[in-house]
Amino acid sequence: MSQRFRGYLPVVVDVETAGFHSATDALLEVAATTLTMDEHGMILPDQTISRHLIPFEGANIEQAALDFTQIDLSSPFRQSIAIAEHQALSEIFKVVRAAVKAHDCNRAILVGHNAHFDLGFVHAAAQRCSIKRNPFHPFSSLDTATLAALAFGQTVLAKACKAAGIEFDHQAAHSAGYDTEKTAELFCAIVNTWNELGGWNLTQKTL
Protein backbone atom coordinates (compact mmCIF):
# COMPACT_ATOMS: atom_id res chain seq x y z
CA MET A 1 0.00 0.00 0.00
CA SER A 2 2.77 2.44 0.87
CA GLN A 3 4.36 1.88 -2.56
CA ARG A 4 1.09 2.27 -4.44
CA PHE A 5 0.38 5.80 -3.20
CA ARG A 6 3.87 7.16 -2.55
CA GLY A 7 3.81 6.58 1.18
CA TYR A 8 0.27 7.85 1.68
CA LEU A 9 -2.62 5.76 2.95
CA PRO A 10 -5.90 6.63 1.20
CA VAL A 11 -8.66 7.11 3.77
CA VAL A 12 -12.16 7.76 2.48
CA VAL A 13 -14.04 10.52 4.32
CA ASP A 14 -17.52 11.97 4.08
CA VAL A 15 -18.97 14.83 6.08
CA GLU A 16 -22.52 16.06 6.53
CA THR A 17 -22.74 19.75 7.34
CA ALA A 18 -25.16 22.59 8.02
CA GLY A 19 -23.86 24.67 5.13
CA PHE A 20 -21.04 25.12 2.64
CA HIS A 21 -18.58 27.24 4.64
CA SER A 22 -16.15 25.22 6.73
CA ALA A 23 -15.12 28.13 8.94
CA THR A 24 -18.63 29.09 10.05
CA ASP A 25 -21.08 26.25 9.36
CA ALA A 26 -21.67 23.32 11.69
CA LEU A 27 -20.07 19.94 11.08
CA LEU A 28 -22.79 17.41 11.89
CA GLU A 29 -21.45 13.99 10.85
CA VAL A 30 -18.04 12.60 9.98
CA ALA A 31 -17.20 9.12 8.77
CA ALA A 32 -13.93 7.57 7.62
CA THR A 33 -13.20 4.25 5.93
CA THR A 34 -9.63 3.01 5.91
CA LEU A 35 -8.39 0.86 3.03
CA THR A 36 -6.16 -2.18 2.84
CA MET A 37 -4.53 -4.20 0.06
CA ASP A 38 -4.56 -7.93 -0.67
CA GLU A 39 -1.70 -10.09 -1.93
CA HIS A 40 -2.70 -9.36 -5.54
CA GLY A 41 -2.37 -5.62 -5.18
CA MET A 42 -6.13 -5.02 -5.06
CA ILE A 43 -7.32 -2.43 -2.57
CA LEU A 44 -10.31 -3.10 -0.34
CA PRO A 45 -12.39 -1.19 2.22
CA ASP A 46 -11.24 -2.09 5.71
CA GLN A 47 -12.63 -0.32 8.79
CA THR A 48 -15.34 2.35 8.99
CA ILE A 49 -15.80 4.72 11.91
CA SER A 50 -18.68 7.20 11.99
CA ARG A 51 -19.63 9.89 14.49
CA HIS A 52 -22.50 12.37 14.93
CA LEU A 53 -21.31 15.74 16.18
CA ILE A 54 -22.78 18.42 18.39
CA PRO A 55 -22.56 21.74 16.48
CA PHE A 56 -19.73 23.86 17.82
CA GLU A 57 -20.64 26.93 19.84
CA GLY A 58 -21.75 29.75 17.57
CA ALA A 59 -21.97 27.53 14.49
CA ASN A 60 -24.17 28.66 11.61
CA ILE A 61 -26.92 26.21 10.68
CA GLU A 62 -28.71 26.56 7.35
CA GLN A 63 -32.18 25.02 7.28
CA ALA A 64 -31.79 24.29 3.56
CA ALA A 65 -28.77 22.10 4.36
CA LEU A 66 -30.73 20.20 7.01
CA ASP A 67 -33.59 19.69 4.57
CA PHE A 68 -31.16 18.29 1.99
CA THR A 69 -29.39 15.89 4.38
CA GLN A 70 -32.60 15.15 6.31
CA ILE A 71 -30.73 15.55 9.58
CA ASP A 72 -33.03 16.33 12.52
CA LEU A 73 -30.98 18.04 15.22
CA SER A 74 -33.84 17.64 17.69
CA SER A 75 -34.09 13.88 17.22
CA PRO A 76 -33.80 12.14 20.62
CA PHE A 77 -31.72 9.39 19.03
CA ARG A 78 -29.27 11.85 17.52
CA GLN A 79 -29.05 13.82 20.74
CA SER A 80 -28.23 10.60 22.60
CA ILE A 81 -25.25 9.74 20.37
CA ALA A 82 -23.89 13.11 19.21
CA ILE A 83 -20.57 14.08 20.74
CA ALA A 84 -18.34 17.15 20.77
CA GLU A 85 -16.11 17.90 17.78
CA HIS A 86 -12.90 17.33 19.71
CA GLN A 87 -13.96 13.89 20.92
CA ALA A 88 -15.28 12.84 17.51
CA LEU A 89 -12.18 13.92 15.61
CA SER A 90 -9.85 12.46 18.23
CA GLU A 91 -11.55 9.06 17.93
CA ILE A 92 -11.52 9.11 14.13
CA PHE A 93 -7.94 10.36 13.90
CA LYS A 94 -6.81 7.61 16.28
CA VAL A 95 -8.19 4.94 13.93
CA VAL A 96 -6.63 6.66 10.91
CA ARG A 97 -3.21 6.99 12.55
CA ALA A 98 -3.28 3.31 13.52
CA ALA A 99 -4.05 2.34 9.92
CA VAL A 100 -1.28 4.60 8.60
CA LYS A 101 1.19 2.90 10.94
CA ALA A 102 -0.08 -0.61 10.13
CA HIS A 103 0.52 -0.04 6.42
CA ASP A 104 3.95 1.54 6.98
CA CYS A 105 2.77 4.79 5.43
CA ASN A 106 3.89 8.30 6.30
CA ARG A 107 0.52 10.03 6.31
CA ALA A 108 -3.11 9.69 5.30
CA ILE A 109 -4.50 11.28 2.16
CA LEU A 110 -8.20 12.05 2.12
CA VAL A 111 -10.36 10.42 -0.53
CA GLY A 112 -13.76 11.99 -1.04
CA HIS A 113 -16.50 12.65 -3.53
CA ASN A 114 -15.75 16.32 -4.19
CA ALA A 115 -12.89 15.84 -1.76
CA HIS A 116 -11.95 19.49 -1.34
CA PHE A 117 -15.24 20.07 0.51
CA ASP A 118 -14.65 17.24 3.00
CA LEU A 119 -11.00 18.13 3.50
CA GLY A 120 -11.88 21.75 4.24
CA PHE A 121 -14.37 20.84 6.96
CA VAL A 122 -12.05 18.27 8.55
CA HIS A 123 -9.16 20.71 8.73
CA ALA A 124 -11.35 23.59 9.96
CA ALA A 125 -12.73 21.43 12.77
CA ALA A 126 -9.27 20.17 13.72
CA GLN A 127 -8.04 23.75 13.88
CA ARG A 128 -10.99 24.82 16.05
CA CYS A 129 -10.23 21.96 18.41
CA SER A 130 -6.48 22.69 18.44
CA ILE A 131 -5.74 19.11 17.39
CA LYS A 132 -2.09 19.07 16.40
CA ARG A 133 -1.80 15.43 15.29
CA ASN A 134 -4.02 15.67 12.24
CA PRO A 135 -3.12 12.60 10.13
CA PHE A 136 -4.38 14.01 6.83
CA HIS A 137 -2.27 15.81 4.24
CA PRO A 138 -2.94 19.54 4.65
CA PHE A 139 -3.99 20.22 1.05
CA SER A 140 -3.72 17.15 -1.20
CA SER A 141 -6.68 14.81 -1.72
CA LEU A 142 -8.02 12.20 -4.14
CA ASP A 143 -11.38 13.04 -5.68
CA THR A 144 -13.73 10.25 -6.77
CA ALA A 145 -15.94 12.71 -8.66
CA THR A 146 -13.00 13.39 -10.98
CA LEU A 147 -11.98 9.74 -11.16
CA ALA A 148 -15.55 8.64 -11.88
CA ALA A 149 -15.85 11.23 -14.63
CA LEU A 150 -12.77 9.69 -16.25
CA ALA A 151 -13.76 6.07 -15.67
CA PHE A 152 -17.53 6.16 -16.20
CA GLY A 153 -18.51 9.60 -17.48
CA GLN A 154 -20.41 10.22 -14.24
CA THR A 155 -19.79 12.70 -11.42
CA VAL A 156 -22.82 12.10 -9.17
CA LEU A 157 -22.00 9.45 -6.55
CA ALA A 158 -25.18 7.39 -7.04
CA LYS A 159 -24.83 7.39 -10.84
CA ALA A 160 -21.12 6.58 -10.68
CA CYS A 161 -21.82 3.65 -8.35
CA LYS A 162 -24.50 2.36 -10.72
CA ALA A 163 -22.08 2.59 -13.65
CA ALA A 164 -19.51 0.66 -11.61
CA GLY A 165 -22.02 -2.07 -10.72
CA ILE A 166 -22.19 -1.00 -7.07
CA GLU A 167 -25.58 -1.11 -5.32
CA PHE A 168 -26.73 2.26 -4.04
CA ASP A 169 -29.69 2.88 -1.71
CA HIS A 170 -31.03 6.41 -2.24
CA GLN A 171 -32.92 6.22 1.06
CA ALA A 172 -29.66 5.71 2.94
CA ALA A 173 -27.76 8.41 1.05
CA HIS A 174 -26.59 11.57 2.83
CA SER A 175 -25.64 9.55 5.87
CA ALA A 176 -21.91 10.07 6.33
CA GLY A 177 -21.32 6.41 7.15
CA TYR A 178 -23.21 5.11 4.11
CA ASP A 179 -21.78 7.63 1.66
CA THR A 180 -18.27 6.96 2.92
CA GLU A 181 -18.57 3.22 2.40
CA LYS A 182 -20.02 3.67 -1.10
CA THR A 183 -17.31 6.16 -2.00
CA ALA A 184 -14.73 3.66 -0.74
CA GLU A 185 -16.22 0.92 -2.94
CA LEU A 186 -16.18 3.27 -5.93
CA PHE A 187 -12.57 4.34 -5.35
CA CYS A 188 -11.44 0.74 -4.97
CA ALA A 189 -13.32 -0.29 -8.13
CA ILE A 190 -11.61 2.42 -10.19
CA VAL A 191 -8.12 1.78 -8.82
CA ASN A 192 -8.47 -1.99 -9.15
CA THR A 193 -9.75 -1.72 -12.72
CA TRP A 194 -6.72 0.38 -13.59
CA ASN A 195 -4.54 -2.27 -11.98
CA GLU A 196 -6.21 -5.05 -13.98
CA LEU A 197 -5.67 -3.08 -17.18
CA GLY A 198 -1.93 -3.05 -16.45
CA GLY A 199 -1.72 0.56 -15.31
CA TRP A 200 0.14 -0.33 -12.14
CA ASN A 201 1.58 -3.43 -10.50
CA LEU A 202 3.36 -4.38 -7.31
CA THR A 203 6.72 -4.81 -9.05
CA GLN A 204 6.87 -1.17 -10.09
CA LYS A 205 9.18 1.03 -8.10
CA THR A 206 8.06 4.40 -6.81
CA LEU A 207 9.94 7.20 -8.53
Coordinates of N, CA and C in Angstrom, one line a residue:
M1 N 0.8 -1.2 0.0 CA 0.0 0.0 0.0 C 0.9 1.3 0.0
S2 N 1.9 1.2 0.8 CA 2.8 2.4 0.9 C 3.4 2.7 -0.5
Q3 N 3.8 1.7 -1.2 CA 4.4 1.9 -2.6 C 3.3 2.4 -3.6
R4 N 2.1 1.9 -3.4 CA 1.1 2.3 -4.4 C 0.8 3.8 -4.4
F5 N 0.8 4.4 -3.3 CA 0.4 5.8 -3.2 C 1.5 6.7 -2.6
R6 N 2.7 6.3 -2.9 CA 3.9 7.2 -2.5 C 3.9 7.5 -1.1
G7 N 3.7 6.4 -0.3 CA 3.8 6.6 1.2 C 2.6 7.1 1.9
Y8 N 1.5 7.4 1.1 CA 0.3 7.8 1.7 C -0.7 6.7 1.8
L9 N -1.5 6.7 2.8 CA -2.6 5.8 3.0 C -3.9 6.5 2.6
P10 N -4.6 6.0 1.5 CA -5.9 6.6 1.2 C -6.9 6.3 2.3
V11 N -7.6 7.3 2.8 CA -8.7 7.1 3.8 C -9.9 7.9 3.3
V12 N -11.0 7.2 3.1 CA -12.2 7.8 2.5 C -12.9 8.5 3.6
V13 N -13.3 9.7 3.3 CA -14.0 10.5 4.3 C -15.3 11.2 3.7
D14 N -16.3 11.2 4.5 CA -17.5 12.0 4.1 C -18.0 12.8 5.3
V15 N -18.4 14.0 5.0 CA -19.0 14.8 6.1 C -20.4 15.3 5.7
E16 N -21.2 15.4 6.7 CA -22.5 16.1 6.5 C -22.5 17.3 7.3
T17 N -22.9 18.4 6.7 CA -22.7 19.7 7.3 C -24.0 20.6 7.3
A18 N -24.0 21.7 8.0 CA -25.2 22.6 8.0 C -25.0 23.8 7.1
G19 N -24.1 23.6 6.1 CA -23.9 24.7 5.1 C -22.6 24.4 4.3
F20 N -22.2 25.3 3.6 CA -21.0 25.1 2.6 C -19.7 25.7 3.1
H21 N -19.8 26.5 4.2 CA -18.6 27.2 4.6 C -18.0 26.6 5.9
S22 N -16.8 26.0 5.7 CA -16.2 25.2 6.7 C -15.8 26.0 8.0
A23 N -15.5 27.3 7.8 CA -15.1 28.1 8.9 C -16.3 28.5 9.8
T24 N -17.5 28.6 9.3 CA -18.6 29.1 10.0 C -19.8 28.1 10.2
D25 N -19.9 27.1 9.3 CA -21.1 26.2 9.4 C -20.8 25.0 10.1
A26 N -21.8 24.5 10.8 CA -21.7 23.3 11.7 C -21.3 22.0 10.9
L27 N -20.4 21.3 11.5 CA -20.1 19.9 11.1 C -20.9 19.0 11.9
L28 N -21.8 18.2 11.2 CA -22.8 17.4 11.9 C -22.5 15.9 11.9
E29 N -21.8 15.4 10.9 CA -21.5 14.0 10.8 C -20.1 13.9 10.2
V30 N -19.3 12.9 10.6 CA -18.0 12.6 10.0 C -17.9 11.1 10.0
A31 N -17.5 10.6 8.9 CA -17.2 9.1 8.8 C -15.9 8.9 8.0
A32 N -15.2 7.9 8.3 CA -13.9 7.6 7.6 C -13.8 6.1 7.4
T33 N -13.4 5.7 6.2 CA -13.2 4.2 5.9 C -11.7 4.1 5.5
T34 N -11.0 3.3 6.3 CA -9.6 3.0 5.9 C -9.6 1.9 4.8
L35 N -8.5 1.8 4.1 CA -8.4 0.9 3.0 C -7.2 -0.1 3.3
T36 N -7.3 -1.2 2.7 CA -6.2 -2.2 2.8 C -5.9 -2.8 1.5
M37 N -4.9 -3.6 1.3 CA -4.5 -4.2 0.1 C -4.3 -5.7 0.2
D38 N -4.8 -6.5 -0.7 CA -4.6 -7.9 -0.7 C -3.3 -8.3 -1.4
E39 N -3.0 -9.6 -1.4 CA -1.7 -10.1 -1.9 C -1.6 -9.9 -3.4
H40 N -2.7 -9.6 -4.1 CA -2.7 -9.4 -5.5 C -2.6 -7.9 -5.9
G41 N -2.5 -7.0 -4.9 CA -2.4 -5.6 -5.2 C -3.7 -4.9 -5.3
M42 N -4.8 -5.6 -5.0 CA -6.1 -5.0 -5.1 C -6.4 -4.3 -3.7
I43 N -7.0 -3.1 -3.8 CA -7.3 -2.4 -2.6 C -8.8 -2.7 -2.2
L44 N -9.0 -2.7 -0.9 CA -10.3 -3.1 -0.3 C -10.7 -2.2 0.8
P45 N -12.0 -1.9 1.0 CA -12.4 -1.2 2.2 C -12.1 -2.0 3.4
D46 N -11.6 -1.4 4.5 CA -11.2 -2.1 5.7 C -12.2 -1.7 6.9
Q47 N -11.9 -0.7 7.6 CA -12.6 -0.3 8.8 C -13.3 1.0 8.6
T48 N -14.6 1.1 9.0 CA -15.3 2.3 9.0 C -15.7 2.8 10.4
I49 N -15.4 4.1 10.6 CA -15.8 4.7 11.9 C -16.6 5.9 11.6
S50 N -17.8 6.1 12.3 CA -18.7 7.2 12.0 C -19.1 7.8 13.3
R51 N -19.2 9.2 13.3 CA -19.6 9.9 14.5 C -20.6 11.0 14.1
H52 N -21.6 11.2 15.0 CA -22.5 12.4 14.9 C -21.9 13.4 15.9
L53 N -21.9 14.7 15.4 CA -21.3 15.7 16.2 C -22.3 16.8 16.7
I54 N -22.0 17.3 17.9 CA -22.8 18.4 18.4 C -22.2 19.7 17.7
P55 N -23.1 20.5 17.1 CA -22.6 21.7 16.5 C -21.7 22.6 17.5
F56 N -20.6 23.1 17.0 CA -19.7 23.9 17.8 C -20.4 25.2 18.2
E57 N -20.0 25.7 19.3 CA -20.6 26.9 19.8 C -20.6 28.1 18.8
G58 N -21.7 28.6 18.5 CA -21.8 29.8 17.6 C -21.8 29.3 16.1
A59 N -22.0 28.0 15.9 CA -22.0 27.5 14.5 C -23.2 28.0 13.8
N60 N -23.0 28.3 12.5 CA -24.2 28.7 11.6 C -24.8 27.4 11.1
I61 N -26.2 27.4 11.1 CA -26.9 26.2 10.7 C -28.0 26.7 9.7
E62 N -27.8 26.2 8.4 CA -28.7 26.6 7.4 C -29.8 25.5 7.3
Q63 N -31.1 26.0 7.3 CA -32.2 25.0 7.3 C -32.2 24.3 5.9
A64 N -31.8 24.9 4.9 CA -31.8 24.3 3.6 C -30.8 23.1 3.6
A65 N -29.7 23.2 4.3 CA -28.8 22.1 4.4 C -29.4 20.9 5.2
L66 N -30.1 21.3 6.2 CA -30.7 20.2 7.0 C -31.8 19.5 6.2
D67 N -32.5 20.3 5.4 CA -33.6 19.7 4.6 C -33.0 18.7 3.5
F68 N -31.8 19.1 3.0 CA -31.2 18.3 2.0 C -30.6 17.0 2.6
T69 N -30.0 17.1 3.7 CA -29.4 15.9 4.4 C -30.4 15.1 5.2
Q70 N -31.5 15.7 5.5 CA -32.6 15.1 6.3 C -32.1 14.8 7.7
I71 N -31.2 15.7 8.2 CA -30.7 15.6 9.6 C -31.6 16.3 10.5
D72 N -32.2 15.7 11.5 CA -33.0 16.3 12.5 C -32.2 16.5 13.8
L73 N -31.8 17.8 14.0 CA -31.0 18.0 15.2 C -31.7 17.8 16.5
S74 N -33.1 17.8 16.5 CA -33.8 17.6 17.7 C -34.2 16.2 17.9
S75 N -33.8 15.3 17.1 CA -34.1 13.9 17.2 C -33.5 13.3 18.5
P76 N -34.3 12.7 19.4 CA -33.8 12.1 20.6 C -32.7 11.2 20.4
F77 N -32.8 10.4 19.3 CA -31.7 9.4 19.0 C -30.4 10.1 18.7
R78 N -30.5 11.1 17.9 CA -29.3 11.9 17.5 C -28.7 12.5 18.7
Q79 N -29.5 13.1 19.5 CA -29.0 13.8 20.7 C -28.4 12.8 21.7
S80 N -28.8 11.6 21.7 CA -28.2 10.6 22.6 C -26.8 10.1 22.2
I81 N -26.5 10.3 20.9 CA -25.2 9.7 20.4 C -24.3 10.8 19.9
A82 N -24.8 12.0 19.7 CA -23.9 13.1 19.2 C -22.9 13.5 20.3
I83 N -21.6 13.7 19.8 CA -20.6 14.1 20.7 C -19.9 15.3 20.2
A84 N -19.1 15.9 21.1 CA -18.3 17.2 20.8 C -17.3 16.9 19.6
E85 N -17.1 18.0 18.9 CA -16.1 17.9 17.8 C -14.8 17.3 18.2
H86 N -14.2 17.8 19.3 CA -12.9 17.3 19.7 C -12.9 15.8 20.0
Q87 N -13.9 15.3 20.7 CA -14.0 13.9 20.9 C -14.1 13.1 19.6
A88 N -15.0 13.6 18.8 CA -15.3 12.8 17.5 C -14.0 12.8 16.6
L89 N -13.4 13.9 16.5 CA -12.2 13.9 15.6 C -11.0 13.1 16.2
S90 N -10.9 13.2 17.5 CA -9.8 12.5 18.2 C -10.0 11.0 18.0
E91 N -11.3 10.5 18.1 CA -11.6 9.1 17.9 C -11.3 8.6 16.5
I92 N -11.7 9.4 15.5 CA -11.5 9.1 14.1 C -10.0 9.2 13.8
F93 N -9.4 10.2 14.2 CA -7.9 10.4 13.9 C -7.1 9.2 14.5
K94 N -7.5 8.7 15.7 CA -6.8 7.6 16.3 C -6.9 6.4 15.4
V95 N -8.0 6.1 14.8 CA -8.2 4.9 13.9 C -7.4 5.1 12.7
V96 N -7.4 6.4 12.1 CA -6.6 6.7 10.9 C -5.1 6.5 11.2
R97 N -4.6 7.1 12.3 CA -3.2 7.0 12.6 C -2.8 5.5 12.7
A98 N -3.6 4.7 13.3 CA -3.3 3.3 13.5 C -3.2 2.6 12.2
A99 N -4.1 2.9 11.2 CA -4.0 2.3 9.9 C -2.8 2.8 9.1
V100 N -2.5 4.1 9.3 CA -1.3 4.6 8.6 C -0.1 3.8 9.1
K101 N 0.1 3.6 10.4 CA 1.2 2.9 10.9 C 1.2 1.4 10.5
A102 N 0.0 0.8 10.5 CA -0.1 -0.6 10.1 C 0.4 -0.9 8.7
H103 N 0.2 0.1 7.8 CA 0.5 0.0 6.4 C 1.9 0.6 6.1
D104 N 2.6 1.0 7.1 CA 3.9 1.5 7.0 C 3.9 2.8 6.1
C105 N 2.9 3.6 6.2 CA 2.8 4.8 5.4 C 3.2 6.0 6.3
N106 N 3.4 7.1 5.6 CA 3.9 8.3 6.3 C 2.7 9.2 6.8
R107 N 1.6 9.1 6.0 CA 0.5 10.0 6.3 C -0.7 9.5 5.6
A108 N -1.9 10.0 6.0 CA -3.1 9.7 5.3 C -3.4 10.8 4.2
I109 N -4.0 10.3 3.2 CA -4.5 11.3 2.2 C -6.0 11.1 2.0
L110 N -6.7 12.1 2.1 CA -8.2 12.1 2.1 C -8.7 11.7 0.7
V111 N -9.6 10.8 0.7 CA -10.4 10.4 -0.5 C -11.8 10.8 -0.3
G112 N -12.4 11.6 -1.2 CA -13.8 12.0 -1.0 C -14.4 12.3 -2.4
H113 N -15.8 12.3 -2.3 CA -16.5 12.7 -3.5 C -16.7 14.2 -3.5
N114 N -16.0 14.9 -4.3 CA -15.8 16.3 -4.2 C -14.9 16.5 -2.9
A115 N -13.7 16.0 -3.0 CA -12.9 15.8 -1.8 C -12.5 17.2 -1.1
H116 N -12.4 18.2 -1.9 CA -11.9 19.5 -1.3 C -12.9 20.0 -0.3
F117 N -14.2 19.7 -0.5 CA -15.2 20.1 0.5 C -15.0 19.4 1.8
D118 N -14.8 18.0 1.8 CA -14.7 17.2 3.0 C -13.4 17.6 3.7
L119 N -12.3 17.8 2.9 CA -11.0 18.1 3.5 C -11.1 19.5 4.2
G120 N -11.8 20.4 3.6 CA -11.9 21.8 4.2 C -12.6 21.7 5.6
F121 N -13.7 20.9 5.7 CA -14.4 20.8 7.0 C -13.6 20.1 8.0
V122 N -12.9 19.0 7.6 CA -12.1 18.3 8.6 C -10.9 19.1 9.1
H123 N -10.3 19.9 8.3 CA -9.2 20.7 8.7 C -9.7 21.9 9.6
A124 N -10.8 22.5 9.2 CA -11.4 23.6 10.0 C -11.7 23.1 11.4
A125 N -12.3 22.0 11.5 CA -12.7 21.4 12.8 C -11.5 21.1 13.6
A126 N -10.5 20.5 13.0 CA -9.3 20.2 13.7 C -8.6 21.4 14.2
Q127 N -8.6 22.5 13.4 CA -8.0 23.7 13.9 C -8.8 24.4 15.0
R128 N -10.2 24.3 14.9 CA -11.0 24.8 16.0 C -10.7 24.1 17.3
C129 N -10.4 22.8 17.2 CA -10.2 22.0 18.4 C -8.8 21.9 18.8
S130 N -7.9 22.7 18.1 CA -6.5 22.7 18.4 C -5.9 21.3 18.5
I131 N -6.3 20.5 17.5 CA -5.7 19.1 17.4 C -4.5 19.2 16.5
K132 N -3.4 18.9 17.1 CA -2.1 19.1 16.4 C -1.7 17.8 15.6
R133 N -2.2 16.7 16.0 CA -1.8 15.4 15.3 C -2.9 15.0 14.3
N134 N -3.1 15.9 13.3 CA -4.0 15.7 12.2 C -3.3 14.8 11.2
P135 N -3.8 13.5 11.0 CA -3.1 12.6 10.1 C -3.2 12.9 8.6
F136 N -4.1 13.8 8.2 CA -4.4 14.0 6.8 C -3.4 15.1 6.2
H137 N -3.1 14.8 5.0 CA -2.3 15.8 4.2 C -3.0 17.1 4.3
P138 N -2.3 18.2 4.5 CA -2.9 19.5 4.6 C -3.7 20.1 3.4
F139 N -3.3 19.7 2.2 CA -4.0 20.2 1.1 C -4.2 19.2 -0.1
S140 N -3.5 18.1 -0.1 CA -3.7 17.2 -1.2 C -4.9 16.2 -0.9
S141 N -5.6 15.8 -1.9 CA -6.7 14.8 -1.7 C -6.9 14.0 -3.0
L142 N -7.7 13.0 -3.0 CA -8.0 12.2 -4.1 C -9.5 12.3 -4.3
D143 N -10.0 12.7 -5.5 CA -11.4 13.0 -5.7 C -12.1 12.0 -6.6
T144 N -13.0 11.3 -6.0 CA -13.7 10.3 -6.8 C -14.7 10.8 -7.8
A145 N -15.1 12.1 -7.6 CA -15.9 12.7 -8.7 C -15.1 12.8 -9.9
T146 N -13.9 13.3 -9.8 CA -13.0 13.4 -11.0 C -12.7 12.0 -11.6
L147 N -12.3 11.1 -10.7 CA -12.0 9.7 -11.2 C -13.2 9.1 -11.8
A148 N -14.4 9.2 -11.3 CA -15.6 8.6 -11.9 C -15.9 9.3 -13.2
A149 N -15.6 10.6 -13.4 CA -15.9 11.2 -14.6 C -15.0 10.6 -15.7
L150 N -13.7 10.3 -15.3 CA -12.8 9.7 -16.3 C -13.2 8.3 -16.6
A151 N -13.5 7.5 -15.5 CA -13.8 6.1 -15.7 C -15.1 5.8 -16.2
F152 N -16.1 6.5 -15.8 CA -17.5 6.2 -16.2 C -18.3 7.3 -16.8
G153 N -17.8 8.5 -16.9 CA -18.5 9.6 -17.5 C -19.6 10.1 -16.5
Q154 N -19.4 9.8 -15.2 CA -20.4 10.2 -14.2 C -19.7 11.0 -13.1
T155 N -20.4 12.0 -12.6 CA -19.8 12.7 -11.4 C -20.7 12.6 -10.2
V156 N -21.9 12.3 -10.3 CA -22.8 12.1 -9.2 C -22.5 10.7 -8.5
L157 N -22.4 10.7 -7.2 CA -22.0 9.4 -6.5 C -22.9 8.3 -6.9
A158 N -24.2 8.5 -6.8 CA -25.2 7.4 -7.0 C -25.1 6.9 -8.5
K159 N -24.9 7.8 -9.4 CA -24.8 7.4 -10.8 C -23.5 6.7 -11.1
A160 N -22.4 7.2 -10.5 CA -21.1 6.6 -10.7 C -21.1 5.2 -10.1
C161 N -21.7 5.0 -8.9 CA -21.8 3.6 -8.4 C -22.6 2.7 -9.3
K162 N -23.7 3.2 -9.8 CA -24.5 2.4 -10.7 C -23.7 2.0 -11.9
A163 N -22.9 2.9 -12.5 CA -22.1 2.6 -13.7 C -21.0 1.6 -13.3
A164 N -20.6 1.6 -12.0 CA -19.5 0.7 -11.6 C -20.1 -0.7 -11.1
G165 N -21.4 -0.8 -11.2 CA -22.0 -2.1 -10.7 C -22.1 -2.2 -9.2
I166 N -22.1 -1.0 -8.5 CA -22.2 -1.0 -7.1 C -23.6 -0.6 -6.7
E167 N -24.2 -1.4 -5.8 CA -25.6 -1.1 -5.3 C -25.6 0.2 -4.5
F168 N -26.6 1.0 -4.7 CA -26.7 2.3 -4.0 C -28.2 2.5 -3.6
D169 N -28.4 2.7 -2.3 CA -29.7 2.9 -1.7 C -29.9 4.4 -1.5
H170 N -30.8 5.0 -2.3 CA -31.0 6.4 -2.2 C -31.6 6.8 -0.9
Q171 N -32.3 5.9 -0.2 CA -32.9 6.2 1.1 C -31.8 6.4 2.1
A172 N -30.7 5.7 2.0 CA -29.7 5.7 2.9 C -28.6 6.8 2.6
A173 N -28.7 7.4 1.5 CA -27.8 8.4 1.1 C -27.8 9.6 2.0
H174 N -26.8 10.4 2.0 CA -26.6 11.6 2.8 C -26.5 11.2 4.3
S175 N -26.2 10.0 4.6 CA -25.6 9.6 5.9 C -24.1 9.4 5.7
A176 N -23.4 10.1 6.5 CA -21.9 10.1 6.3 C -21.3 8.7 6.3
G177 N -21.8 7.8 7.1 CA -21.3 6.4 7.2 C -21.6 5.7 5.9
Y178 N -22.8 5.8 5.3 CA -23.2 5.1 4.1 C -22.5 5.7 2.9
D179 N -22.4 7.0 2.8 CA -21.8 7.6 1.7 C -20.3 7.3 1.7
T180 N -19.7 7.3 2.8 CA -18.3 7.0 2.9 C -18.0 5.6 2.4
E181 N -18.8 4.6 2.8 CA -18.6 3.2 2.4 C -18.8 3.0 0.9
K182 N -19.8 3.8 0.3 CA -20.0 3.7 -1.1 C -18.9 4.4 -1.9
T183 N -18.4 5.5 -1.4 CA -17.3 6.2 -2.0 C -16.1 5.3 -2.0
A184 N -15.9 4.6 -0.9 CA -14.7 3.7 -0.7 C -14.8 2.5 -1.8
E185 N -16.0 2.0 -1.9 CA -16.2 0.9 -2.9 C -15.9 1.5 -4.3
L186 N -16.4 2.7 -4.6 CA -16.2 3.3 -5.9 C -14.7 3.5 -6.2
F187 N -14.0 4.1 -5.2 CA -12.6 4.3 -5.3 C -11.8 3.0 -5.6
C188 N -12.1 2.0 -4.8 CA -11.4 0.7 -5.0 C -11.7 0.1 -6.3
A189 N -13.0 0.3 -6.8 CA -13.3 -0.3 -8.1 C -12.5 0.4 -9.2
I190 N -12.4 1.7 -9.2 CA -11.6 2.4 -10.2 C -10.1 2.1 -10.1
V191 N -9.5 2.1 -8.9 CA -8.1 1.8 -8.8 C -7.8 0.3 -9.2
N192 N -8.7 -0.6 -8.8 CA -8.5 -2.0 -9.2 C -8.6 -2.3 -10.6
T193 N -9.6 -1.6 -11.3 CA -9.8 -1.7 -12.7 C -8.5 -1.2 -13.4
W194 N -8.0 -0.1 -13.0 CA -6.7 0.4 -13.6 C -5.6 -0.6 -13.4
N195 N -5.5 -1.2 -12.2 CA -4.5 -2.3 -12.0 C -4.7 -3.5 -12.9
E196 N -5.9 -3.9 -13.1 CA -6.2 -5.0 -14.0 C -5.9 -4.7 -15.4
L197 N -6.0 -3.5 -15.8 CA -5.7 -3.1 -17.2 C -4.2 -2.9 -17.4
G198 N -3.4 -3.1 -16.3 CA -1.9 -3.0 -16.4 C -1.4 -1.7 -16.2
G199 N -2.2 -0.8 -15.6 CA -1.7 0.6 -15.3 C -0.8 0.7 -14.1
W200 N -0.8 -0.3 -13.3 CA 0.1 -0.3 -12.1 C 0.3 -1.8 -11.6
N201 N 1.4 -2.1 -11.1 CA 1.6 -3.4 -10.5 C 2.6 -3.4 -9.4
L202 N 2.6 -4.4 -8.5 CA 3.4 -4.4 -7.3 C 4.9 -4.4 -7.6
T203 N 5.3 -4.8 -8.8 CA 6.7 -4.8 -9.0 C 7.3 -3.5 -9.4
Q204 N 6.4 -2.5 -9.7 CA 6.9 -1.2 -10.1 C 7.5 -0.5 -8.9
K205 N 8.5 0.3 -9.2 CA 9.2 1.0 -8.1 C 8.7 2.5 -8.1
T206 N 8.5 3.0 -6.9 CA 8.1 4.4 -6.8 C 9.2 5.3 -7.2
L207 N 8.9 6.3 -8.1 CA 9.9 7.2 -8.5 C 10.2 8.3 -7.5

